XYZ file of C-alpha atoms in Angstrom:
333
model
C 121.608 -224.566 -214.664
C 123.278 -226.277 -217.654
C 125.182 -223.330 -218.811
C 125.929 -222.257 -215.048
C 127.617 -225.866 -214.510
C 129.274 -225.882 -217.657
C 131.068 -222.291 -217.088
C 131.754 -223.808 -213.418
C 133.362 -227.061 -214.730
C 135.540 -225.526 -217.662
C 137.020 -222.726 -214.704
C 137.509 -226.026 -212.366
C 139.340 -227.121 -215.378
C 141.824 -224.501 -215.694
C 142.365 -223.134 -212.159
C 143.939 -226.616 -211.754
C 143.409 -226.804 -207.977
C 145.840 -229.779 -207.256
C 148.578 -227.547 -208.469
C 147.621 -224.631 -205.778
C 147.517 -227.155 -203.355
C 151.238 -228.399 -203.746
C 151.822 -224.581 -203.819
C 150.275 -224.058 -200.873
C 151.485 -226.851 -198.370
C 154.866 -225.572 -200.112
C 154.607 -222.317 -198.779
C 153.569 -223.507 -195.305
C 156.658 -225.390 -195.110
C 158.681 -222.965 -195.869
C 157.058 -220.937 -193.372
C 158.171 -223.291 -190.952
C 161.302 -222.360 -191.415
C 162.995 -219.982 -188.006
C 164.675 -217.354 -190.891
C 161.313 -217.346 -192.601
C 160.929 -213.774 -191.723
C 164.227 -212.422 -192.053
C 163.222 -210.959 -195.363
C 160.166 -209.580 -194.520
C 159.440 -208.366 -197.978
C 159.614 -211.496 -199.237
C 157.696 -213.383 -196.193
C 154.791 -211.200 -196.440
C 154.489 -211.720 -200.723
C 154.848 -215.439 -199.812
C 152.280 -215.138 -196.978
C 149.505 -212.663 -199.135
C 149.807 -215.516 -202.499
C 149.487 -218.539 -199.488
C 145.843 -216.342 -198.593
C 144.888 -216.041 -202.024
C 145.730 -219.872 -202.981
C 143.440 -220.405 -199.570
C 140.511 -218.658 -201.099
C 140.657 -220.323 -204.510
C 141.140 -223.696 -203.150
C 137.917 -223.106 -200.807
C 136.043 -221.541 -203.566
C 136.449 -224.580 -205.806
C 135.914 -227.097 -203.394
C 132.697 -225.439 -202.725
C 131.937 -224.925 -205.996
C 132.702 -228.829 -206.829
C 129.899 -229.462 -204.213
C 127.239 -227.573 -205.670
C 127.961 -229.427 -209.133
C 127.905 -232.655 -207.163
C 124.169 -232.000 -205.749
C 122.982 -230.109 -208.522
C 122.616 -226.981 -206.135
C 121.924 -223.957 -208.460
C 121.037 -221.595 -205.812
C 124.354 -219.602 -204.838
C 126.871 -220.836 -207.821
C 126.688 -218.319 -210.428
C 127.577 -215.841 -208.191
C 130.465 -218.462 -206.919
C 131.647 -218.813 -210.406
C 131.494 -214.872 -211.840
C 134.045 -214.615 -208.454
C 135.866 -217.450 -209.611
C 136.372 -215.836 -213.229
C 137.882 -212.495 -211.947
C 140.852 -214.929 -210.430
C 141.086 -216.724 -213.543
C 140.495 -214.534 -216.451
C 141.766 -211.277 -214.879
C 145.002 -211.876 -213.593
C 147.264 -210.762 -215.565
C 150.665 -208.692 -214.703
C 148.437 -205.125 -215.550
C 144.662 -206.699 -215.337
C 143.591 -205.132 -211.692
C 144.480 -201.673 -212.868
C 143.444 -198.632 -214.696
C 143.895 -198.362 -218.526
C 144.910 -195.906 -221.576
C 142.581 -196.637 -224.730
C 143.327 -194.998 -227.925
C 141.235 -194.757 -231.278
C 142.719 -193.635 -234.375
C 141.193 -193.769 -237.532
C 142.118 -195.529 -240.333
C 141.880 -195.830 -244.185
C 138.202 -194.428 -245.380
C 138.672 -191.021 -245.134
C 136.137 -188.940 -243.466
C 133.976 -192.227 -243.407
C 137.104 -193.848 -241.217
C 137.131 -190.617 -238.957
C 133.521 -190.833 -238.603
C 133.557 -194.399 -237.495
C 136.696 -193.606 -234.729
C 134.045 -190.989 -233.296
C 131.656 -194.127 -233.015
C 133.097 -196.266 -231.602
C 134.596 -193.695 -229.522
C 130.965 -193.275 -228.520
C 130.803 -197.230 -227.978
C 133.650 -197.235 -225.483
C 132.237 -194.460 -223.790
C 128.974 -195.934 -223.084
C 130.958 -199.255 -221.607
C 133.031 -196.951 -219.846
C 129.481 -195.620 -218.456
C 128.177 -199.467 -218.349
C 131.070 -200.484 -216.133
C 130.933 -197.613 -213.733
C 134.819 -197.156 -214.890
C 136.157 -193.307 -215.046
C 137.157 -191.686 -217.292
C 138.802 -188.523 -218.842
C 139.869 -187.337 -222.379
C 143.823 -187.191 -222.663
C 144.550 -186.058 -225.805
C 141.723 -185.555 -229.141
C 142.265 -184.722 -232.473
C 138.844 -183.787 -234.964
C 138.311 -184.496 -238.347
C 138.442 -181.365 -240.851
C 134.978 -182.543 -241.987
C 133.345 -185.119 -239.461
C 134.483 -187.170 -237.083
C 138.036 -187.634 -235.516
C 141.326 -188.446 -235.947
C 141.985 -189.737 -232.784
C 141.482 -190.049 -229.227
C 142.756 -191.266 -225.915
C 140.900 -191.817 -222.677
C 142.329 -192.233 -219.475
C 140.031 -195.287 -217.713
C 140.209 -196.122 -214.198
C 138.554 -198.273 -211.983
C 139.449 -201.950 -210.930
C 140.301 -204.617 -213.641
C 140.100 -201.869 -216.456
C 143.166 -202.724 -218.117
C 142.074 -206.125 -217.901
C 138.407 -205.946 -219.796
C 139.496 -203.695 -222.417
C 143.400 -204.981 -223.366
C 141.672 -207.216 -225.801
C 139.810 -204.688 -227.480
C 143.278 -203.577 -229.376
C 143.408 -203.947 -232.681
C 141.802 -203.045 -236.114
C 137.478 -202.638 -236.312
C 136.223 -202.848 -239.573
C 133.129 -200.974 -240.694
C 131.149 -201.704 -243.540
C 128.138 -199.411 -244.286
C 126.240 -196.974 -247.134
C 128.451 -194.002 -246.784
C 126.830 -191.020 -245.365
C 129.577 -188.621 -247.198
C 128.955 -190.189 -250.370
C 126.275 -188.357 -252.848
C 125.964 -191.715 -254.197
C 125.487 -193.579 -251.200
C 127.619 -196.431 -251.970
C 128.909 -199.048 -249.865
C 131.740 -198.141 -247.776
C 134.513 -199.825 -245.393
C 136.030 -197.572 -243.177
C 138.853 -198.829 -240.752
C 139.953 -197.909 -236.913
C 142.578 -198.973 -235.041
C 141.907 -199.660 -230.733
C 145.304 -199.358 -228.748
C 145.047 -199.982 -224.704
C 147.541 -199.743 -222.487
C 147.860 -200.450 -218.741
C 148.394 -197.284 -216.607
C 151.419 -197.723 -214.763
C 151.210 -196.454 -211.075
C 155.044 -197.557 -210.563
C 156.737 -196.679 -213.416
C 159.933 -195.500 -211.520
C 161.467 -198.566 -213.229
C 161.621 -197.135 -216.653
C 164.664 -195.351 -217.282
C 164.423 -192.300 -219.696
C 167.369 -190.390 -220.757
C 166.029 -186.486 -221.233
C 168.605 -186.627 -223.998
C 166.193 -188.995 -225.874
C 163.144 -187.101 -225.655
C 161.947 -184.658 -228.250
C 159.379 -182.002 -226.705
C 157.297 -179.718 -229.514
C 154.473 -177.720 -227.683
C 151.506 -176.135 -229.793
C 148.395 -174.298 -229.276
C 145.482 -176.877 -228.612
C 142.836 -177.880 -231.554
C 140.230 -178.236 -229.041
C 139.210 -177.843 -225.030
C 141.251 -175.392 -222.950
C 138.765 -172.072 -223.450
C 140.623 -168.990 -223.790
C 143.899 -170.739 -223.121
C 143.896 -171.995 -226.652
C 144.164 -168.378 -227.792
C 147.004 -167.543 -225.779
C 149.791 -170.135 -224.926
C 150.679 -173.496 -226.471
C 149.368 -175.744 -224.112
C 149.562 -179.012 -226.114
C 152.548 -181.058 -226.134
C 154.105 -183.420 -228.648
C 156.701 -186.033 -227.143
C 159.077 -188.000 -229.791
C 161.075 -190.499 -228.309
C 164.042 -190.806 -230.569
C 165.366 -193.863 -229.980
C 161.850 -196.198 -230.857
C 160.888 -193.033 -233.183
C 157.422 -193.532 -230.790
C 155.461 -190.152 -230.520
C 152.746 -188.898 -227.996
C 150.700 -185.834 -228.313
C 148.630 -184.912 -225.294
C 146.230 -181.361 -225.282
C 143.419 -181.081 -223.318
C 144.682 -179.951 -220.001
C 144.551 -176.672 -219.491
C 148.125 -176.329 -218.410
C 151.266 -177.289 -220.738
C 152.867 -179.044 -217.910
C 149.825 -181.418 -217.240
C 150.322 -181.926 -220.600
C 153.652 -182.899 -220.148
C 152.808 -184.900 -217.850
C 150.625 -187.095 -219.371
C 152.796 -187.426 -222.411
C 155.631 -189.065 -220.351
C 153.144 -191.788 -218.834
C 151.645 -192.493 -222.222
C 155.443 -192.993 -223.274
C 156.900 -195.078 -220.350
C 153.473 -197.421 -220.642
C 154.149 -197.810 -223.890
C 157.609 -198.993 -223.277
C 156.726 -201.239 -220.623
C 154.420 -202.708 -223.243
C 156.416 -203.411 -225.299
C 158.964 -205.222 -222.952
C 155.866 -206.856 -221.882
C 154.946 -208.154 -225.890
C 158.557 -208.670 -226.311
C 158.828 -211.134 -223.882
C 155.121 -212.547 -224.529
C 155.962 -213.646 -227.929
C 159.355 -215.207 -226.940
C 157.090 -217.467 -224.343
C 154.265 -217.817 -227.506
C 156.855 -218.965 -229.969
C 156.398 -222.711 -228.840
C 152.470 -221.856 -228.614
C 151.434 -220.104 -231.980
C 151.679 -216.839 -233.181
C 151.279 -213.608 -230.915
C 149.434 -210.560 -232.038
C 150.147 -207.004 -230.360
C 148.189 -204.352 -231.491
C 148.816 -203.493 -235.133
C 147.063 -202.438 -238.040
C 147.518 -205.984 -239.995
C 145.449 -207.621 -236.724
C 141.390 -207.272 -237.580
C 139.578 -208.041 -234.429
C 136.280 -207.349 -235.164
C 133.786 -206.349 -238.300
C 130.679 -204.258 -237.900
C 128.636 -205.073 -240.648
C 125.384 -202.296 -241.135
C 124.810 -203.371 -245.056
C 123.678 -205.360 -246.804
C 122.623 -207.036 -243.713
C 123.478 -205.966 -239.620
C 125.979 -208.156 -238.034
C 128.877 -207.604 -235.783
C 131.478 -210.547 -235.357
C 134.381 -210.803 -233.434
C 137.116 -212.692 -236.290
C 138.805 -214.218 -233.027
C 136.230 -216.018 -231.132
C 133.234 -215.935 -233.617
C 131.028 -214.393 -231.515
C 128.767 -212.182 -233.228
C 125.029 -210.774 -233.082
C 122.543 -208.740 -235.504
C 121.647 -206.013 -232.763
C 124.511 -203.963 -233.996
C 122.820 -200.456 -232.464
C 123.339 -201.625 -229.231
C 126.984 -202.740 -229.756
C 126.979 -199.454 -231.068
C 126.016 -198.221 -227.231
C 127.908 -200.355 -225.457
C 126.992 -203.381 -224.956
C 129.970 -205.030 -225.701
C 130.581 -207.185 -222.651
C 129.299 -210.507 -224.570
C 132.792 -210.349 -227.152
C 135.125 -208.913 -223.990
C 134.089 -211.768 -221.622
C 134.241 -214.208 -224.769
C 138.236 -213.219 -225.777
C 139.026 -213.433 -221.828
C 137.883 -217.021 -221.660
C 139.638 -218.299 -224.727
């Protein structure tokens, strides 16, 4: 019950219900107002965030009751609704997502480690009923891969897994190595929201760079026989996408201009998050420089999260998924 109340009184805390409640009585004056609905558009946003405020507001108040008389029976399930509002509601969060792996420094011991915790993110994929399709992969010579991107869709997808971008560090006795030494191997996670909409981002065909190739991998006899896979350079942020395991070139295609305009839209998005974060501390997009996470498998098993110092010895099942302890963690920081 302790740890129930205490998750219950920290999201009391920050949905700051006195604020929706000026923003609510503010709303139903204004839709007082005889010209209220002359903009419809508008009238009906104001009308569906006046609902959502209502359900909040009741939530809590309910919620503040069941603290009051100790009444365990019925709040957890109060609060995990509570923390969707709270902790998923960013611009993206409801929607589906684009997750990348690309492997890092190491060698074959880095493209081995992208395949695991390519694995990983597949079995969370699995975990959260999410679904999911391979976009674009690229295997090691050796072992492993270079990279890989996974379409993800299902609700709040973008929203669990943005925090998983960023650099996972793997330190382990190499199983390349005739010498079994030590090894740190390096990956880097990159998510991106899938944009439904994305009729917003402008694209000049003059700025896009198309090579196509034949396909390293899926497609069956296709591969033999036309160049299916599809490299996209966008010259003027020198950004490139490489999509191949659709059949067709022009799903391909396709999927190489999402890929691009959600990248874009990211990056508006970051560029205008760290302008608002300047006053706050120091933002962190995606990057190479920005280690999220170690997975430690010698000397000793240990996986900790360098942001919120979560961490636990049962590194195998990390290793298959269960990964929800560190995404719930950096959602509620």
């Amino acid at each position: 019950m302790d740890e129930i109340k205490n998750r219950a009184e920290i999201l009391l805390e920050k949905l700051d219900i006195d604020k929706k409640k000026l923003r609510f009585k503010e709303i139903e004056a204004l839709s007082t107002d005889p010209d209220f609905w002359k903009n419809n558009q508008r009238a009906t946003e104001l009308m569906k965030e006046m609902g959502m405020l209502q359900k909040e507001i009741d939530i809590s108040d309910k919620i503040q009751k069941m603290i009051n008389v100790n009444q365990q029976e019925g709040l957890e399930e109060l609060v995990r609704e509570i923390e969707t509002s709270v902790y998923l509601s960013g611009k993206f969060d409801f929607g589906s997502a684009i997750l990348s792996v690309h492997s890092g420094q190491g060698g074959v011991d880095a493209m081995d480690w992208a395949q695991m915790l390519s694995r990983m993110y597949q079995r969370y994929f699995e975990k959260k009923k999410f679904r999911t399709e391979i976009i674009d992969e690229n295997k090691g010579e050796e072992a492993g891969i270079k990279n890989i991107t996974f379409m993800v869709e299902g609700d709040f997808a973008y929203g669990y897994l943005k925090n998983e971008s960023g650099t996972h560090r793997l330190v382990r006795l190499s199983p390349f190595n005739s010498d079994n030494l030590r090894h740190t191997s390096f990956a880097l996670v990159e998510v991106l929201p899938y944009i439904e909409d994305d009729s917003k981002v402008q694209i000049k065909e003059d700025d896009l760079e198309w090579d196509f190739y034949r396909a390293s991998s899926h497609g069956g006899q296709n591969v033999q026989k036309v160049s299916s896979a599809v490299r996209l350079t966008h010259k003027p942020t020198g950004i490139v996408v490489t999509c191949q395991t659709q059949r067709y070139q022009n799903q391909n295609r396709e999927y190489a201009l999402k890929i691009l305009k959600s990248k874009l839209i990211l990056i508006e998005e970051e560029r205008k998050k760290l302008e608002e974060q300047k006053q706050k501390g120091e933002y962190k997009p995606a990057s190479w420089g920005n280690q999220i996470r170690n997975y430690v498998l010698h000397p000793y098993k240990l996986v900790k999260d360098t942001r919120t110092k979560v961490e636990t010895s049962d590194v195998d099942s990390v290793l298959d998924g269960e990964i929800d302890n560190f995404v719930r963690a950096e959602l509620k920081l």
